[in-house]
């Protein structure tokens, strides 16, 4: 299939581009490069041996999206493009609704105009709000605690209405848990601008010596060691999940919310120890107060993905840490003077 990846030069998009193109799909990337770099295309060529066209454009520019769908005869869209920092979304709600909700509407308008009706949307476990029970199933009530989460929820609701309005639409809302890790080549990975918000890139920078210590946000949660528990999933497993969803949609119209997680939760301190083992480096840390808005534990019931998509995460916590470390080393060498 010819598949458009919006946000395709970003962290999850670039790994999905590798998997889809290695399965024989023709992949086209569209990105405004607000949080990624065009050099990713060179890295993708080194990994896959293939040239993937990159359209430098904004998803809110409907004519650009439409022209891309026409030019490359696109049959399915994976819509990654959007902003994703929870804290920033509280400061800049208009930007978040514009990029995430308006951006999706623009993609849908272009798809409608061009008769493309297969869509995989990057949703998030954040749509569950404060967990009322664990592990989280797709039937857990939804709710949002910040504008980022609300933008994902709004889009999911729009997509469900769209699928109800017209049986031609085939839509998967993939609710990612905590994506971490990198491609085994070390050529692509997560490279946040400035101080990382997320645990794994922060730990990697401490292990590399770029930061002195990790702040552990609270050790008084009702979890086995008191620190927050999350469902970390290797980004290559996540990428495989997108390929499985595209296959599933061929025969299954409608709008399908599906968790992509491992079902296994790890605490912050377990992550620190696993990273120390994988990297052979110390990761000094200091316990600080809880981060506002954090929940004690969040992990998936991944059974629906297994049943519908025949997909299950395969890679281990050690794979997640080793590949992150490998990418951090490549990055660190490139960035050091
Ligand atoms: P990322 O920032 O690395 O990738 C997003 C890409 O979209 C970037 O390359 C950015 O330049 C591009 N982009 C942003 N706004 C755009 C616009 N208006 N037009 C065109 N391109 C635009 O983030 P990621 O981690 O790869 O996340 C991809 C998707 O998955 C996002 O929608 C995010 O909300 C969702 N998600 C991510 C996580 C996570 O922890 N990484 C968890 C749950 C859901
Ligand atoms: N943490 C620390 N120190 C840090 C960073 C994080 O102790 O420097 C802790 C957090 O308190 C939490 C855990 O590590 O217990 C994971 O935190 P992350 O920021 O890595 O991830 P979150 O679960 O908070 O959020 C992530 C994405 C959201 C997404 C959510 C669910 O950032 O966008 O997963 O998919 F909504």
mmCIF file of C-alpha atoms and ligand atoms in Angstrom, residues 84-86 123-127 146 148-149 152 175-180 196-203 214-218 221 227-232 266-268 271 286 288 290-291 293-296 298, ligand 2:
data_model
loop_
_atom_site.group_PDB
_atom_site.id
_atom_site.type_symbol
_atom_site.label_atom_id
_atom_site.label_comp_id
_atom_site.label_asym_id
_atom_site.label_seq_id
_atom_site.Cartn_x
_atom_site.Cartn_y
_atom_site.Cartn_z
ATOM 1 C CA UNK A 84 2.666 16.069 22.930
ATOM 2 C CA UNK A 85 4.015 17.833 26.045
ATOM 3 C CA UNK A 86 1.415 17.715 28.817
ATOM 4 C CA UNK A 123 -3.998 8.307 20.608
ATOM 5 C CA UNK A 124 -2.746 7.903 24.143
ATOM 6 C CA UNK A 125 -3.427 6.178 27.439
ATOM 7 C CA UNK A 126 -3.935 9.705 28.726
ATOM 8 C CA UNK A 127 -7.556 9.476 27.460
ATOM 9 C CA UNK A 146 -5.124 18.633 30.669
ATOM 10 C CA UNK A 148 -3.199 17.612 25.574
ATOM 11 C CA UNK A 149 -5.346 14.747 26.825
ATOM 12 C CA UNK A 152 -6.752 13.368 21.977
ATOM 13 C CA UNK A 175 -3.852 4.250 22.609
ATOM 14 C CA UNK A 176 -0.125 4.165 23.276
ATOM 15 C CA UNK A 177 1.157 3.628 26.788
ATOM 16 C CA UNK A 178 4.777 4.756 27.386
ATOM 17 C CA UNK A 179 6.870 4.375 24.212
ATOM 18 C CA UNK A 180 10.629 4.080 24.859
ATOM 19 C CA UNK A 196 13.488 15.967 28.664
ATOM 20 C CA UNK A 197 10.011 15.759 30.226
ATOM 21 C CA UNK A 198 9.913 11.989 30.072
ATOM 22 C CA UNK A 199 11.685 9.507 32.291
ATOM 23 C CA UNK A 200 13.646 7.391 29.806
ATOM 24 C CA UNK A 201 15.437 10.160 27.870
ATOM 25 C CA UNK A 202 16.233 11.855 31.191
ATOM 26 C CA UNK A 203 17.759 8.665 32.613
ATOM 27 C CA UNK A 214 17.524 12.175 38.013
ATOM 28 C CA UNK A 215 14.735 13.639 40.087
ATOM 29 C CA UNK A 216 12.370 10.863 41.138
ATOM 30 C CA UNK A 217 8.968 12.535 41.393
ATOM 31 C CA UNK A 218 7.624 11.064 44.627
ATOM 32 C CA UNK A 221 2.609 6.384 45.972
ATOM 33 C CA UNK A 227 7.452 5.362 42.904
ATOM 34 C CA UNK A 228 5.191 5.728 39.853
ATOM 35 C CA UNK A 229 4.458 2.628 37.767
ATOM 36 C CA UNK A 230 4.028 2.774 33.955
ATOM 37 C CA UNK A 231 3.651 0.405 31.027
ATOM 38 C CA UNK A 232 6.830 1.053 29.006
ATOM 39 C CA UNK A 266 7.601 -0.986 36.028
ATOM 40 C CA UNK A 267 8.364 1.576 38.715
ATOM 41 C CA UNK A 268 10.733 4.519 38.313
ATOM 42 C CA UNK A 271 13.678 1.599 35.356
ATOM 43 C CA UNK A 286 17.231 12.187 44.305
ATOM 44 C CA UNK A 288 11.685 15.086 45.090
ATOM 45 C CA UNK A 290 5.362 14.380 43.311
ATOM 46 C CA UNK A 291 4.881 15.978 39.884
ATOM 47 C CA UNK A 293 -1.016 15.590 37.591
ATOM 48 C CA UNK A 294 0.885 12.266 37.830
ATOM 49 C CA UNK A 295 -1.024 9.101 38.685
ATOM 50 C CA UNK A 296 0.407 6.297 40.852
ATOM 51 C CA UNK A 298 -1.006 3.173 34.655
HETATM 52 N N1 LIG B 2 9.388 10.631 36.272
HETATM 53 C C1 LIG B 2 10.347 10.927 37.225
HETATM 54 N N2 LIG B 2 11.329 11.822 36.889
HETATM 55 C C2 LIG B 2 11.396 12.404 35.661
HETATM 56 C C3 LIG B 2 10.424 12.086 34.694
HETATM 57 C C4 LIG B 2 9.431 11.204 35.047
HETATM 58 O O1 LIG B 2 10.309 10.427 38.341
HETATM 59 O O2 LIG B 2 12.318 13.220 35.421
HETATM 60 C C5 LIG B 2 8.361 9.640 36.604
HETATM 61 C C6 LIG B 2 6.948 10.186 36.539
HETATM 62 O O3 LIG B 2 6.570 10.760 37.768
HETATM 63 C C7 LIG B 2 6.145 8.906 36.189
HETATM 64 C C8 LIG B 2 7.128 8.112 35.319
HETATM 65 O O4 LIG B 2 8.417 8.618 35.631
HETATM 66 O O5 LIG B 2 5.877 8.174 37.351
HETATM 67 C C9 LIG B 2 6.878 8.254 33.828
HETATM 68 O O6 LIG B 2 6.828 9.635 33.487
HETATM 69 P P1 LIG B 2 6.878 10.135 31.956
HETATM 70 O O7 LIG B 2 6.868 11.627 31.977
HETATM 71 O O8 LIG B 2 7.980 9.455 31.225
HETATM 72 O O9 LIG B 2 5.515 9.555 31.340
HETATM 73 P P2 LIG B 2 3.984 9.797 31.742
HETATM 74 O O10 LIG B 2 3.407 8.467 32.084
HETATM 75 O O11 LIG B 2 3.853 10.869 32.726
HETATM 76 O O12 LIG B 2 3.372 10.338 30.365
HETATM 77 C C10 LIG B 2 3.600 9.713 29.097
HETATM 78 C C11 LIG B 2 3.559 10.788 28.001
HETATM 79 C C12 LIG B 2 2.174 11.379 27.901
HETATM 80 C C13 LIG B 2 1.158 10.283 27.714
HETATM 81 C C14 LIG B 2 1.281 9.246 28.808
HETATM 82 C C15 LIG B 2 0.362 8.093 28.591
HETATM 83 O O13 LIG B 2 4.479 11.821 28.291
HETATM 84 O O14 LIG B 2 2.117 12.209 26.768
HETATM 85 O O15 LIG B 2 2.614 8.741 28.850
HETATM 86 O O16 LIG B 2 0.509 7.634 27.293
HETATM 87 F F1 LIG B 2 -0.078 10.824 27.758
#
